[in-house]
């Protein structure tokens, strides 16, 4: 399918040129594949012992000479990072003495220890890996914009690879240890100037975008910008906006019908012959697929317009992708119902401050809207559930809630929810389903 660029812009022709402050960077050059890694001291290492077996909180790069050192830049909020922990533990044990995995985080010692302690209660074996916390120096050597981020340093101290998590496997490790460089795609993770509150791709996303009154734009894949969506709440004094970065066609339809319901993947039925084009199917390299089949969309409406911005979005998609027909149908299906077990509201919050913390093993919200809690379950913790989760509580307004549980495990979550007279149960009933099919006479 040809990449389409549709750009309708009404703007006041006034350009403002402004100098932009540069990010502060250390006086050290970023390294690339083939470079020799300087023998810096790595500080703030947890659970680490030197060659003599003595516990220590620091090490030099040269201490790992003769081994394959794999730096794992991660964070506790990063789901793919957490999913890699048991795999790295297994590989570390298998290649003990030859390979050293070294997780690296910018987060504090307190945050990392707290996460690992909560994780240890949920898994059979704790992680065997050391942890670098409060990191700045290693990220300065290997700057990146997305996580997880892996840096492979060979036995001679040279950078052998900079990759994503897909390449971290036994086969590639064996090849490097045998001085047989594997074919590992380099992770393209450079950062370009980007401000989500400015017009996308106009004036290099700089000052010239501030005077745009209305535009609707669709482009192909944008390299260097993290994927995501941005739909700020309506404000009579501001422009209405919808933005999608590097989204699948299926993701575009999902968001375009957001005002009619929350249609995550478990509430979508695809009947189109183009199912391998509509969403990523894991049958080819992820980056290559997204470069061919993902899009960026940006809609900007004038302040004060009393219109439904999603209607504009749907109209654009119908014009741009005329071969697809989207309907919302009521179907009888099994689903997960979030319910109250009493009429007592044990979540009501009276005042701030606003707090929101979450990871795989817990969630804390203070003075947050109830719908944000439900959306977090639906969009994040249960996004891969085969059954959709439906809010049947009728709750509204600000809440306080603190859960210590495996947030994707229903039994664990229900055990924590009972303190608030809530539960999740499986039901059979009629729910709204998005059905995407081929429009007659177009395929």
Coordinates of C-alpha atoms in Angstrom, one line a residue:
X1 CA 0.0 0.0 0.0
X2 CA 1.4 3.3 -1.0
X3 CA 2.2 5.7 1.8
X4 CA -0.2 8.6 1.7
X5 CA 0.6 12.1 2.9
X6 CA -2.6 14.2 3.4
X7 CA -2.0 17.7 4.8
X8 CA -4.7 20.4 4.9
X9 CA -3.4 23.4 6.7
X10 CA -5.0 26.8 7.4
X11 CA -2.4 29.0 9.1
X12 CA -1.5 32.6 9.7
X13 CA 1.6 33.2 7.6
X14 CA 3.8 34.4 10.4
X15 CA 7.0 32.6 11.3
X16 CA 8.6 33.0 14.7
X17 CA 12.3 32.0 14.8
X18 CA 13.5 31.2 18.3
X19 CA 16.7 29.8 19.7
X20 CA 16.3 26.5 21.5
X21 CA 18.3 25.5 24.5
X22 CA 20.3 22.4 24.0
X23 CA 20.2 19.4 26.4
X24 CA 23.0 19.2 28.8
X25 CA 25.4 16.5 27.9
X26 CA 28.5 15.2 29.6
X27 CA 32.0 15.8 28.1
X28 CA 32.2 12.3 26.7
X29 CA 31.4 11.0 23.2
X30 CA 28.7 8.5 22.7
X31 CA 30.1 5.1 21.5
X32 CA 29.1 3.1 18.5
X33 CA 29.7 -0.5 17.3
X34 CA 33.4 -1.2 17.0
X35 CA 34.5 1.4 19.5
X36 CA 36.7 0.6 22.5
X37 CA 34.8 1.2 25.7
X38 CA 36.8 3.5 28.1
X39 CA 37.8 1.9 31.4
X40 CA 35.3 3.9 33.5
X41 CA 34.3 3.0 37.0
X42 CA 30.7 1.8 37.3
X43 CA 29.3 2.9 40.7
X44 CA 26.1 2.0 42.7
X45 CA 26.1 -1.7 41.9
X46 CA 23.8 -3.9 44.0
X47 CA 24.2 -7.6 44.6
X48 CA 27.7 -7.7 43.1
X49 CA 30.9 -9.5 44.1
X50 CA 34.4 -8.9 42.6
X51 CA 36.7 -11.7 41.3
X52 CA 37.7 -12.7 44.8
X53 CA 34.1 -13.1 45.9
X54 CA 34.1 -10.0 48.0
X55 CA 30.9 -7.8 47.9
X56 CA 31.5 -4.4 46.3
X57 CA 29.4 -1.6 45.0
X58 CA 31.7 -0.6 42.1
X59 CA 33.6 -2.1 39.2
X60 CA 35.6 -1.0 36.2
X61 CA 34.9 -2.0 32.6
X62 CA 38.3 -3.8 32.6
X63 CA 37.0 -6.1 35.5
X64 CA 34.9 -7.9 32.9
X65 CA 37.8 -8.4 30.4
X66 CA 37.6 -11.9 28.9
X67 CA 33.8 -12.0 29.3
X68 CA 30.9 -10.9 27.1
X69 CA 29.4 -8.0 29.0
X70 CA 25.7 -7.3 28.2
X71 CA 24.4 -4.0 29.6
X72 CA 20.6 -4.1 30.0
X73 CA 19.2 -0.6 30.3
X74 CA 15.7 -1.0 31.9
X75 CA 13.1 0.5 34.3
X76 CA 10.5 -1.0 36.7
X77 CA 7.6 0.5 34.6
X78 CA 8.8 -1.2 31.4
X79 CA 6.9 -4.4 30.7
X80 CA 9.2 -5.9 28.1
X81 CA 12.1 -5.2 30.5
X82 CA 10.5 -7.1 33.3
X83 CA 9.6 -10.0 30.9
X84 CA 13.3 -10.3 30.0
X85 CA 14.4 -10.8 33.7
X86 CA 13.9 -14.6 33.8
X87 CA 15.4 -15.1 30.3
X88 CA 18.6 -13.2 31.3
X89 CA 18.8 -15.1 34.6
X90 CA 18.6 -18.4 32.7
X91 CA 21.3 -17.3 30.2
X92 CA 23.5 -16.0 33.0
X93 CA 23.4 -19.4 34.7
X94 CA 24.0 -21.2 31.4
X95 CA 27.0 -19.1 30.5
X96 CA 28.4 -18.5 34.0
X97 CA 32.0 -17.4 33.8
X98 CA 31.8 -16.4 30.1
X99 CA 29.0 -13.9 30.1
X100 CA 27.9 -11.2 32.5
X101 CA 24.5 -9.5 32.3
X102 CA 24.5 -6.2 34.0
X103 CA 21.0 -4.5 34.3
X104 CA 21.4 -0.7 34.5
X105 CA 18.7 1.8 35.6
X106 CA 18.4 5.5 36.1
X107 CA 16.1 4.8 39.0
X108 CA 17.0 5.0 42.7
X109 CA 18.3 2.2 44.9
X110 CA 15.1 2.5 46.9
X111 CA 12.9 2.0 43.9
X112 CA 14.8 -0.9 42.5
X113 CA 15.1 -2.7 45.8
X114 CA 11.4 -2.2 46.4
X115 CA 10.5 -3.6 43.0
X116 CA 12.8 -6.6 43.4
X117 CA 11.5 -7.4 46.8
X118 CA 7.9 -7.4 45.6
X119 CA 8.8 -9.5 42.6
X120 CA 10.6 -12.0 44.7
X121 CA 7.3 -12.7 46.6
X122 CA 5.6 -13.6 43.3
X123 CA 8.2 -15.7 41.6
X124 CA 9.9 -19.0 42.5
X125 CA 13.4 -17.8 42.3
X126 CA 14.9 -14.3 42.8
X127 CA 17.0 -12.7 40.1
X128 CA 20.7 -13.6 40.3
X129 CA 21.8 -10.5 38.4
X130 CA 23.6 -7.5 39.9
X131 CA 21.9 -4.1 39.4
X132 CA 23.3 -0.7 38.6
X133 CA 21.2 2.1 40.1
X134 CA 21.2 5.9 39.8
X135 CA 23.1 5.5 36.5
X136 CA 24.2 8.5 34.4
X137 CA 27.7 7.6 33.1
X138 CA 26.7 4.4 31.2
X139 CA 23.7 6.1 29.6
X140 CA 26.1 8.9 28.6
X141 CA 28.2 6.4 26.7
X142 CA 25.2 4.7 25.2
X143 CA 22.4 7.3 24.9
X144 CA 19.0 5.9 24.1
X145 CA 15.4 6.9 23.9
X146 CA 13.4 3.7 24.4
X147 CA 13.7 0.7 26.7
X148 CA 14.8 -2.0 26.9
X149 CA 18.2 -1.2 25.4
X150 CA 21.1 -3.7 25.2
X151 CA 24.8 -3.0 24.7
X152 CA 27.0 -6.0 23.9
X153 CA 30.7 -5.5 24.9
X154 CA 33.0 -8.3 23.8
X155 CA 35.9 -9.9 25.7
X156 CA 38.3 -7.4 24.3
X157 CA 36.2 -4.4 25.6
X158 CA 34.8 -3.4 22.2
X159 CA 31.2 -2.6 21.5
X160 CA 29.9 -5.7 19.5
X161 CA 26.3 -4.7 19.3
X162 CA 23.6 -2.2 20.3
X163 CA 20.2 -4.0 20.1
X164 CA 16.7 -4.5 21.2
X165 CA 15.5 -7.5 23.3
X166 CA 14.8 -9.7 20.3
X167 CA 18.5 -10.5 19.7
X168 CA 19.2 -11.5 23.3
X169 CA 19.3 -15.3 22.9
X170 CA 21.6 -18.3 23.2
X171 CA 22.5 -18.5 19.5
X172 CA 23.8 -14.9 19.3
X173 CA 25.8 -15.3 22.6
X174 CA 27.4 -18.5 21.3
X175 CA 28.5 -16.8 18.1
X176 CA 30.1 -13.9 19.9
X177 CA 31.9 -16.2 22.3
X178 CA 33.2 -18.1 19.2
X179 CA 34.4 -14.8 17.6
X180 CA 31.7 -15.3 15.0
X181 CA 29.8 -12.0 14.9
X182 CA 26.1 -12.7 14.5
X183 CA 23.8 -10.6 12.3
X184 CA 22.1 -8.4 14.9
X185 CA 20.1 -5.4 13.6
X186 CA 21.4 -2.3 15.3
X187 CA 18.8 -0.6 17.4
X188 CA 18.0 2.8 15.8
X189 CA 17.3 5.0 18.8
X190 CA 18.4 8.5 18.0
X191 CA 16.4 11.4 19.3
X192 CA 15.1 14.2 17.2
X193 CA 13.4 17.5 18.4
X194 CA 9.7 16.7 19.1
X195 CA 7.0 18.4 21.1
X196 CA 3.7 16.7 21.3
X197 CA 1.8 20.0 21.8
X198 CA 3.1 21.4 18.6
X199 CA 2.0 20.6 15.0
X200 CA 3.6 17.5 13.8
X201 CA 6.2 17.8 11.0
X202 CA 5.6 21.6 10.5
X203 CA 8.6 23.8 10.7
X204 CA 10.6 20.8 12.0
X205 CA 8.0 20.7 14.8
X206 CA 9.3 24.1 16.0
X207 CA 8.0 27.6 16.3
X208 CA 6.1 27.8 13.0
X209 CA 3.5 25.3 14.2
X210 CA 2.0 27.6 16.9
X211 CA -0.2 29.6 14.5
X212 CA -1.9 26.7 12.8
X213 CA -5.7 26.9 13.1
X214 CA -6.7 23.6 11.6
X215 CA -5.1 20.7 9.9
X216 CA -5.5 17.0 9.2
X217 CA -2.4 15.0 8.3
X218 CA -1.5 11.4 7.6
X219 CA 2.0 10.1 6.8
X220 CA 3.9 6.9 6.7
X221 CA 6.2 5.6 9.4
X222 CA 8.2 8.3 11.3
X223 CA 11.7 7.2 12.2
X224 CA 13.1 8.4 15.6
X225 CA 9.8 9.1 17.4
X226 CA 8.4 6.6 19.9
X227 CA 4.9 5.1 19.0
X228 CA 1.9 6.3 20.9
X229 CA -1.3 8.3 21.0
X230 CA -2.2 11.7 22.4
X231 CA -5.8 12.8 22.9
X232 CA -6.0 15.7 25.4
X233 CA -9.3 16.4 27.2
X234 CA -11.5 19.1 25.6
X235 CA -10.7 22.7 26.5
X236 CA -12.7 25.6 25.1
X237 CA -9.6 27.8 25.1
X238 CA -7.4 25.3 23.3
X239 CA -7.3 23.4 20.0
X240 CA -8.9 20.0 20.0
X241 CA -6.3 17.4 19.0
X242 CA -5.9 13.7 18.1
X243 CA -2.5 12.3 17.4
X244 CA -1.2 8.8 16.5
X245 CA 2.5 8.1 16.1
X246 CA 3.5 4.9 14.1
X247 CA 0.2 3.2 14.6
X248 CA -1.2 0.2 12.8
X249 CA -4.4 0.6 10.8
X250 CA -6.2 -1.4 13.4
X251 CA -4.9 1.1 16.1
X252 CA -6.3 4.0 14.0
X253 CA -9.7 2.5 13.9
X254 CA -9.6 1.7 17.7
X255 CA -8.9 5.3 18.6
X256 CA -11.4 6.7 16.0
X257 CA -14.2 5.0 17.7
X258 CA -13.1 5.7 21.3
X259 CA -16.1 8.0 21.9
X260 CA -18.4 5.0 21.3
X261 CA -16.6 2.6 23.6
X262 CA -13.2 1.1 24.6
X263 CA -12.3 -1.4 21.9
X264 CA -9.1 -3.2 22.9
X265 CA -7.9 -6.1 20.8
X266 CA -10.1 -8.5 22.7
X267 CA -13.2 -6.6 21.6
X268 CA -12.3 -6.5 17.9
X269 CA -13.3 -9.0 15.3
X270 CA -11.4 -8.8 12.0
X271 CA -13.1 -10.3 8.9
X272 CA -10.9 -8.6 6.3
X273 CA -8.6 -10.4 3.9
X274 CA -6.0 -7.8 4.9
X275 CA -5.6 -9.0 8.5
X276 CA -1.8 -9.3 8.0
X277 CA -1.8 -5.6 7.0
X278 CA -4.2 -4.3 9.6
X279 CA -2.0 -5.3 12.6
X280 CA 1.4 -6.7 13.4
X281 CA 1.3 -10.5 13.2
X282 CA 4.8 -11.6 14.4
X283 CA 5.6 -13.3 11.1
X284 CA 8.3 -10.9 10.1
X285 CA 10.7 -8.5 11.9
X286 CA 8.7 -6.0 13.9
X287 CA 10.6 -2.9 12.8
X288 CA 10.4 -3.8 9.1
X289 CA 6.7 -4.5 9.3
X290 CA 6.0 -1.2 11.0
X291 CA 8.0 0.7 8.5
X292 CA 5.8 -0.7 5.7
X293 CA 2.4 -0.7 7.4
X294 CA 2.2 1.9 10.1
X295 CA 1.0 5.5 9.9
X296 CA 1.2 8.9 11.8
X297 CA -2.1 10.9 12.0
X298 CA -2.5 14.3 13.3
X299 CA -5.8 16.3 13.6
X300 CA -6.1 19.8 14.9
X301 CA -9.4 21.7 15.3
X302 CA -9.9 25.3 16.2
X303 CA -10.6 26.3 19.9
X304 CA -14.3 26.6 20.8
X305 CA -15.6 24.3 18.0
X306 CA -18.6 22.4 19.4
X307 CA -18.0 19.3 17.3
X308 CA -17.0 15.7 18.0
X309 CA -13.3 15.4 16.9
X310 CA -13.8 11.6 16.5
X311 CA -16.3 12.2 13.7
X312 CA -13.6 14.1 11.8
X313 CA -11.1 11.3 12.5
X314 CA -13.6 8.6 11.3
X315 CA -14.4 10.7 8.1
X316 CA -10.6 10.9 7.4
X317 CA -10.1 7.2 7.8
X318 CA -13.1 6.4 5.5
X319 CA -11.6 8.6 2.8
X320 CA -8.0 7.3 3.2
X321 CA -8.9 3.6 3.7
X322 CA -12.1 3.2 1.7
X323 CA -11.7 -0.6 1.4
X324 CA -12.6 -1.2 5.0
X325 CA -16.0 -1.1 6.8
X326 CA -16.2 -0.7 10.5
X327 CA -19.4 -1.5 12.6
X328 CA -20.1 -1.7 16.3
X329 CA -22.2 -4.7 17.0
X330 CA -23.7 -6.2 20.2
X331 CA -22.5 -9.8 20.5
X332 CA -23.0 -12.4 23.3
X333 CA -19.5 -13.2 24.6
X334 CA -17.7 -14.2 27.7
X335 CA -16.1 -11.2 29.5
X336 CA -14.6 -10.2 32.8
X337 CA -16.9 -8.0 34.9
X338 CA -15.5 -5.5 37.4
X339 CA -18.2 -5.4 40.1
X340 CA -18.9 -4.2 43.6
X341 CA -19.7 -6.6 46.4
X342 CA -21.5 -4.1 48.6
X343 CA -23.0 -0.6 48.4
X344 CA -20.3 0.8 50.6
X345 CA -17.8 3.0 48.7
X346 CA -14.4 2.3 50.3
X347 CA -12.5 4.2 47.6
X348 CA -13.8 7.7 47.9
X349 CA -11.1 10.4 48.1
X350 CA -11.7 13.8 49.6
X351 CA -8.5 15.7 48.7
X352 CA -5.0 15.6 47.2
X353 CA -2.2 15.4 46.6
X354 CA -2.5 13.4 43.4
X355 CA -0.4 10.2 43.4
X356 CA -0.2 7.5 40.7
X357 CA 2.4 4.7 40.9
X358 CA 2.2 1.3 39.1
X359 CA 4.2 -1.7 38.0
X360 CA 3.5 -5.4 37.5
X361 CA 3.2 -6.1 41.2
X362 CA 1.2 -3.2 42.6
X363 CA -0.7 0.0 42.0
X364 CA -1.2 3.1 44.1
X365 CA -3.7 5.9 43.3
X366 CA -4.5 8.8 45.5
X367 CA -7.1 11.5 44.4
X368 CA -7.4 10.0 40.9
X369 CA -10.5 9.6 38.9
X370 CA -12.1 6.1 39.0
X371 CA -12.1 5.8 35.3
X372 CA -8.3 6.1 35.2
X373 CA -8.1 3.0 37.4
X374 CA -10.4 1.1 35.1
X375 CA -8.6 2.3 32.0
X376 CA -5.3 1.2 33.5
X377 CA -6.7 -2.3 34.1
X378 CA -8.2 -2.4 30.6
X379 CA -5.3 -0.8 28.6
X380 CA -2.3 -2.0 30.5
X381 CA -2.6 -5.0 32.8
X382 CA -5.3 -6.9 30.9
X383 CA -4.4 -5.7 27.3
X384 CA -3.4 -9.3 26.4
X385 CA -6.3 -11.0 28.1
X386 CA -8.5 -13.1 25.7
X387 CA -11.5 -11.8 27.6
X388 CA -12.3 -8.0 27.7
X389 CA -12.8 -6.4 31.1
X390 CA -16.0 -4.3 31.5
X391 CA -16.7 -1.9 34.4
X392 CA -20.1 -2.7 36.0
X393 CA -19.5 -0.8 39.2
X394 CA -21.1 2.5 38.4
X395 CA -18.4 4.2 40.4
X396 CA -17.4 7.8 39.6
X397 CA -15.2 10.6 40.9
X398 CA -11.9 10.7 42.8
X399 CA -10.6 7.5 44.6
X400 CA -7.8 6.3 46.8
X401 CA -6.7 2.7 46.2
X402 CA -3.5 0.7 47.0
X403 CA -3.1 -2.8 45.6
X404 CA -0.2 -5.2 46.3
X405 CA -0.8 -8.0 43.8
X406 CA 0.2 -9.5 40.5
X407 CA -1.8 -7.0 38.5
X408 CA -2.4 -9.4 35.5
X409 CA -3.4 -12.4 37.7
X410 CA -7.2 -12.4 38.4
X411 CA -6.9 -14.5 41.6
X412 CA -4.1 -12.3 43.0
X413 CA -5.9 -9.1 42.0
X414 CA -9.2 -10.2 43.5
X415 CA -7.5 -11.0 46.8
X416 CA -6.4 -7.3 46.9
X417 CA -9.7 -5.9 45.5
X418 CA -11.8 -7.5 48.3
X419 CA -10.4 -4.9 50.7
X420 CA -12.4 -2.3 48.7
X421 CA -15.5 -4.5 48.2
X422 CA -14.6 -5.1 44.5
X423 CA -14.2 -8.3 42.5
X424 CA -13.6 -9.5 38.9
X425 CA -15.8 -12.3 37.7
X426 CA -16.3 -14.0 34.3
X427 CA -19.7 -13.6 32.8
X428 CA -21.6 -14.3 29.6
X429 CA -23.5 -11.4 28.2
X430 CA -24.1 -9.0 25.4
X431 CA -21.2 -6.5 24.8
X432 CA -20.2 -4.1 22.1
X433 CA -17.7 -5.5 19.6
X434 CA -15.9 -3.6 16.8
X435 CA -16.2 -5.6 13.5
X436 CA -13.8 -4.7 10.7
X437 CA -14.6 -6.2 7.3
X438 CA -13.9 -5.6 3.6
X439 CA -16.2 -3.1 2.0
X440 CA -18.1 -4.8 -0.9
X441 CA -16.6 -4.3 -4.4
X442 CA -13.3 -2.9 -3.1
X443 CA -11.3 -6.2 -2.6

